[in-house]
Amino acid sequence: AVTGVQTCALPIYELALIFLQTSLKLSKTTDILFVENWIYDYGLHLEIGIAYWWLGEKQTAKVHFTEILKNHKLPANINEVVQSNLKLC
Protein backbone atom coordinates (compact mmCIF):
# COMPACT_ATOMS: atom_id res chain seq x y z
CA ALA A 1 0.00 0.00 0.00
CA VAL A 2 1.12 3.51 -0.76
CA THR A 3 0.88 6.07 1.99
CA GLY A 4 0.96 9.81 1.54
CA VAL A 5 0.20 9.73 -2.17
CA GLN A 6 -3.40 10.35 -3.18
CA THR A 7 -3.86 9.88 -6.90
CA CYS A 8 -5.93 7.76 -9.23
CA ALA A 9 -2.91 7.47 -11.56
CA LEU A 10 -1.13 4.91 -9.33
CA PRO A 11 -2.12 1.93 -11.50
CA ILE A 12 -0.55 3.71 -14.48
CA TYR A 13 2.78 4.03 -12.66
CA GLU A 14 2.61 0.40 -11.58
CA LEU A 15 1.98 -0.66 -15.17
CA ALA A 16 4.74 1.65 -16.42
CA LEU A 17 7.20 -0.03 -14.06
CA ILE A 18 6.47 -3.41 -15.62
CA PHE A 19 7.35 -2.13 -19.08
CA LEU A 20 10.31 -0.01 -17.93
CA GLN A 21 11.93 -2.75 -15.85
CA THR A 22 11.51 -5.20 -18.71
CA SER A 23 13.13 -2.69 -21.06
CA LEU A 24 16.02 -2.20 -18.65
CA LYS A 25 16.85 -5.91 -19.02
CA LEU A 26 17.17 -5.65 -22.79
CA SER A 27 20.58 -5.36 -24.39
CA LYS A 28 21.39 -2.13 -26.17
CA THR A 29 20.59 -2.55 -29.84
CA THR A 30 23.27 -2.60 -32.51
CA ASP A 31 20.86 -1.15 -35.05
CA ILE A 32 21.84 2.25 -36.39
CA LEU A 33 18.53 3.52 -37.74
CA PHE A 34 15.99 5.21 -35.48
CA VAL A 35 17.83 4.41 -32.25
CA GLU A 36 17.72 6.88 -29.39
CA ASN A 37 20.80 6.04 -27.33
CA TRP A 38 19.84 8.36 -24.48
CA ILE A 39 17.04 5.96 -23.62
CA TYR A 40 19.57 3.23 -22.90
CA ASP A 41 22.09 5.62 -21.36
CA TYR A 42 19.84 7.31 -18.79
CA GLY A 43 16.23 7.54 -19.96
CA LEU A 44 14.98 4.25 -18.55
CA HIS A 45 16.50 4.88 -15.12
CA LEU A 46 15.02 8.37 -15.10
CA GLU A 47 11.52 7.16 -15.90
CA ILE A 48 11.78 4.24 -13.46
CA GLY A 49 12.89 6.64 -10.74
CA ILE A 50 9.98 8.94 -11.45
CA ALA A 51 7.50 6.06 -11.38
CA TYR A 52 8.86 4.79 -8.05
CA TRP A 53 8.70 8.31 -6.63
CA TRP A 54 5.03 8.63 -7.55
CA LEU A 55 4.37 5.23 -5.99
CA GLY A 56 5.84 6.51 -2.72
CA GLU A 57 8.99 4.38 -2.96
CA LYS A 58 11.40 7.29 -2.69
CA GLN A 59 14.41 5.23 -1.58
CA THR A 60 14.14 3.04 -4.68
CA ALA A 61 13.69 6.15 -6.81
CA LYS A 62 16.88 7.55 -5.27
CA VAL A 63 18.79 4.41 -6.31
CA HIS A 64 17.80 4.93 -9.95
CA PHE A 65 18.54 8.66 -9.90
CA THR A 66 21.95 7.97 -8.37
CA GLU A 67 22.65 5.40 -11.09
CA ILE A 68 22.07 8.08 -13.73
CA LEU A 69 24.69 10.34 -12.18
CA LYS A 70 27.35 7.67 -12.81
CA ASN A 71 27.08 8.53 -16.51
CA HIS A 72 29.91 10.99 -17.14
CA LYS A 73 28.46 11.95 -20.54
CA LEU A 74 25.17 13.05 -18.99
CA PRO A 75 23.86 16.27 -20.60
CA ALA A 76 23.83 19.27 -18.24
CA ASN A 77 20.05 19.69 -18.45
CA ILE A 78 19.45 16.06 -17.47
CA ASN A 79 21.97 16.37 -14.64
CA GLU A 80 19.93 19.31 -13.31
CA VAL A 81 16.70 17.31 -13.52
CA VAL A 82 18.22 14.35 -11.72
CA GLN A 83 19.74 16.55 -9.00
CA SER A 84 16.32 18.18 -8.47
CA ASN A 85 14.63 14.78 -8.30
CA LEU A 86 17.18 13.55 -5.75
CA LYS A 87 16.35 16.49 -3.47
CA LEU A 88 12.74 15.27 -3.39
CA CYS A 89 13.78 11.81 -2.24
PDB file of C-alpha atoms in Angstrom:
ATOM      1  CA  ALA A   1       0.000   0.000   0.000  1.00  0.00           C
ATOM      2  CA  VAL A   2       1.118   3.507  -0.764  1.00  0.00           C
ATOM      3  CA  THR A   3       0.881   6.067   1.992  1.00  0.00           C
ATOM      4  CA  GLY A   4       0.961   9.809   1.536  1.00  0.00           C
ATOM      5  CA  VAL A   5       0.204   9.726  -2.174  1.00  0.00           C
ATOM      6  CA  GLN A   6      -3.402  10.352  -3.182  1.00  0.00           C
ATOM      7  CA  THR A   7      -3.860   9.883  -6.905  1.00  0.00           C
ATOM      8  CA  CYS A   8      -5.928   7.763  -9.225  1.00  0.00           C
ATOM      9  CA  ALA A   9      -2.906   7.470 -11.555  1.00  0.00           C
ATOM     10  CA  LEU A  10      -1.125   4.915  -9.328  1.00  0.00           C
ATOM     11  CA  PRO A  11      -2.116   1.929 -11.501  1.00  0.00           C
ATOM     12  CA  ILE A  12      -0.553   3.711 -14.481  1.00  0.00           C
ATOM     13  CA  TYR A  13       2.775   4.028 -12.663  1.00  0.00           C
ATOM     14  CA  GLU A  14       2.613   0.397 -11.579  1.00  0.00           C
ATOM     15  CA  LEU A  15       1.984  -0.655 -15.175  1.00  0.00           C
ATOM     16  CA  ALA A  16       4.735   1.653 -16.424  1.00  0.00           C
ATOM     17  CA  LEU A  17       7.198  -0.027 -14.064  1.00  0.00           C
ATOM     18  CA  ILE A  18       6.475  -3.410 -15.617  1.00  0.00           C
ATOM     19  CA  PHE A  19       7.352  -2.126 -19.076  1.00  0.00           C
ATOM     20  CA  LEU A  20      10.310  -0.014 -17.928  1.00  0.00           C
ATOM     21  CA  GLN A  21      11.928  -2.752 -15.849  1.00  0.00           C
ATOM     22  CA  THR A  22      11.510  -5.204 -18.709  1.00  0.00           C
ATOM     23  CA  SER A  23      13.129  -2.688 -21.064  1.00  0.00           C
ATOM     24  CA  LEU A  24      16.022  -2.203 -18.653  1.00  0.00           C
ATOM     25  CA  LYS A  25      16.852  -5.905 -19.017  1.00  0.00           C
ATOM     26  CA  LEU A  26      17.170  -5.653 -22.795  1.00  0.00           C
ATOM     27  CA  SER A  27      20.579  -5.362 -24.394  1.00  0.00           C
ATOM     28  CA  LYS A  28      21.386  -2.132 -26.175  1.00  0.00           C
ATOM     29  CA  THR A  29      20.594  -2.553 -29.836  1.00  0.00           C
ATOM     30  CA  THR A  30      23.273  -2.600 -32.506  1.00  0.00           C
ATOM     31  CA  ASP A  31      20.862  -1.147 -35.052  1.00  0.00           C
ATOM     32  CA  ILE A  32      21.838   2.250 -36.394  1.00  0.00           C
ATOM     33  CA  LEU A  33      18.526   3.520 -37.737  1.00  0.00           C
ATOM     34  CA  PHE A  34      15.991   5.211 -35.483  1.00  0.00           C
ATOM     35  CA  VAL A  35      17.830   4.405 -32.252  1.00  0.00           C
ATOM     36  CA  GLU A  36      17.721   6.883 -29.392  1.00  0.00           C
ATOM     37  CA  ASN A  37      20.804   6.036 -27.331  1.00  0.00           C
ATOM     38  CA  TRP A  38      19.841   8.359 -24.485  1.00  0.00           C
ATOM     39  CA  ILE A  39      17.037   5.962 -23.621  1.00  0.00           C
ATOM     40  CA  TYR A  40      19.571   3.234 -22.897  1.00  0.00           C
ATOM     41  CA  ASP A  41      22.094   5.618 -21.357  1.00  0.00           C
ATOM     42  CA  TYR A  42      19.836   7.307 -18.792  1.00  0.00           C
ATOM     43  CA  GLY A  43      16.226   7.543 -19.961  1.00  0.00           C
ATOM     44  CA  LEU A  44      14.985   4.248 -18.550  1.00  0.00           C
ATOM     45  CA  HIS A  45      16.495   4.879 -15.121  1.00  0.00           C
ATOM     46  CA  LEU A  46      15.018   8.371 -15.104  1.00  0.00           C
ATOM     47  CA  GLU A  47      11.516   7.158 -15.904  1.00  0.00           C
ATOM     48  CA  ILE A  48      11.780   4.245 -13.456  1.00  0.00           C
ATOM     49  CA  GLY A  49      12.895   6.635 -10.736  1.00  0.00           C
ATOM     50  CA  ILE A  50       9.984   8.944 -11.454  1.00  0.00           C
ATOM     51  CA  ALA A  51       7.503   6.059 -11.379  1.00  0.00           C
ATOM     52  CA  TYR A  52       8.863   4.795  -8.053  1.00  0.00           C
ATOM     53  CA  TRP A  53       8.703   8.311  -6.625  1.00  0.00           C
ATOM     54  CA  TRP A  54       5.027   8.628  -7.553  1.00  0.00           C
ATOM     55  CA  LEU A  55       4.370   5.232  -5.991  1.00  0.00           C
ATOM     56  CA  GLY A  56       5.836   6.506  -2.724  1.00  0.00           C
ATOM     57  CA  GLU A  57       8.987   4.382  -2.957  1.00  0.00           C
ATOM     58  CA  LYS A  58      11.401   7.285  -2.692  1.00  0.00           C
ATOM     59  CA  GLN A  59      14.406   5.231  -1.581  1.00  0.00           C
ATOM     60  CA  THR A  60      14.136   3.039  -4.680  1.00  0.00           C
ATOM     61  CA  ALA A  61      13.693   6.151  -6.814  1.00  0.00           C
ATOM     62  CA  LYS A  62      16.881   7.548  -5.273  1.00  0.00           C
ATOM     63  CA  VAL A  63      18.793   4.410  -6.314  1.00  0.00           C
ATOM     64  CA  HIS A  64      17.804   4.932  -9.948  1.00  0.00           C
ATOM     65  CA  PHE A  65      18.536   8.663  -9.904  1.00  0.00           C
ATOM     66  CA  THR A  66      21.949   7.971  -8.372  1.00  0.00           C
ATOM     67  CA  GLU A  67      22.650   5.403 -11.092  1.00  0.00           C
ATOM     68  CA  ILE A  68      22.066   8.076 -13.732  1.00  0.00           C
ATOM     69  CA  LEU A  69      24.693  10.342 -12.179  1.00  0.00           C
ATOM     70  CA  LYS A  70      27.351   7.671 -12.809  1.00  0.00           C
ATOM     71  CA  ASN A  71      27.083   8.527 -16.511  1.00  0.00           C
ATOM     72  CA  HIS A  72      29.911  10.990 -17.143  1.00  0.00           C
ATOM     73  CA  LYS A  73      28.456  11.953 -20.535  1.00  0.00           C
ATOM     74  CA  LEU A  74      25.172  13.052 -18.993  1.00  0.00           C
ATOM     75  CA  PRO A  75      23.862  16.273 -20.596  1.00  0.00           C
ATOM     76  CA  ALA A  76      23.832  19.268 -18.241  1.00  0.00           C
ATOM     77  CA  ASN A  77      20.055  19.694 -18.447  1.00  0.00           C
ATOM     78  CA  ILE A  78      19.448  16.060 -17.468  1.00  0.00           C
ATOM     79  CA  ASN A  79      21.965  16.374 -14.640  1.00  0.00           C
ATOM     80  CA  GLU A  80      19.930  19.310 -13.307  1.00  0.00           C
ATOM     81  CA  VAL A  81      16.699  17.313 -13.522  1.00  0.00           C
ATOM     82  CA  VAL A  82      18.219  14.346 -11.717  1.00  0.00           C
ATOM     83  CA  GLN A  83      19.739  16.547  -9.000  1.00  0.00           C
ATOM     84  CA  SER A  84      16.322  18.178  -8.467  1.00  0.00           C
ATOM     85  CA  ASN A  85      14.631  14.785  -8.295  1.00  0.00           C
ATOM     86  CA  LEU A  86      17.180  13.554  -5.745  1.00  0.00           C
ATOM     87  CA  LYS A  87      16.346  16.486  -3.470  1.00  0.00           C
ATOM     88  CA  LEU A  88      12.744  15.266  -3.388  1.00  0.00           C
ATOM     89  CA  CYS A  89      13.781  11.813  -2.241  1.00  0.00           C
TER      90      CYS A  89
END
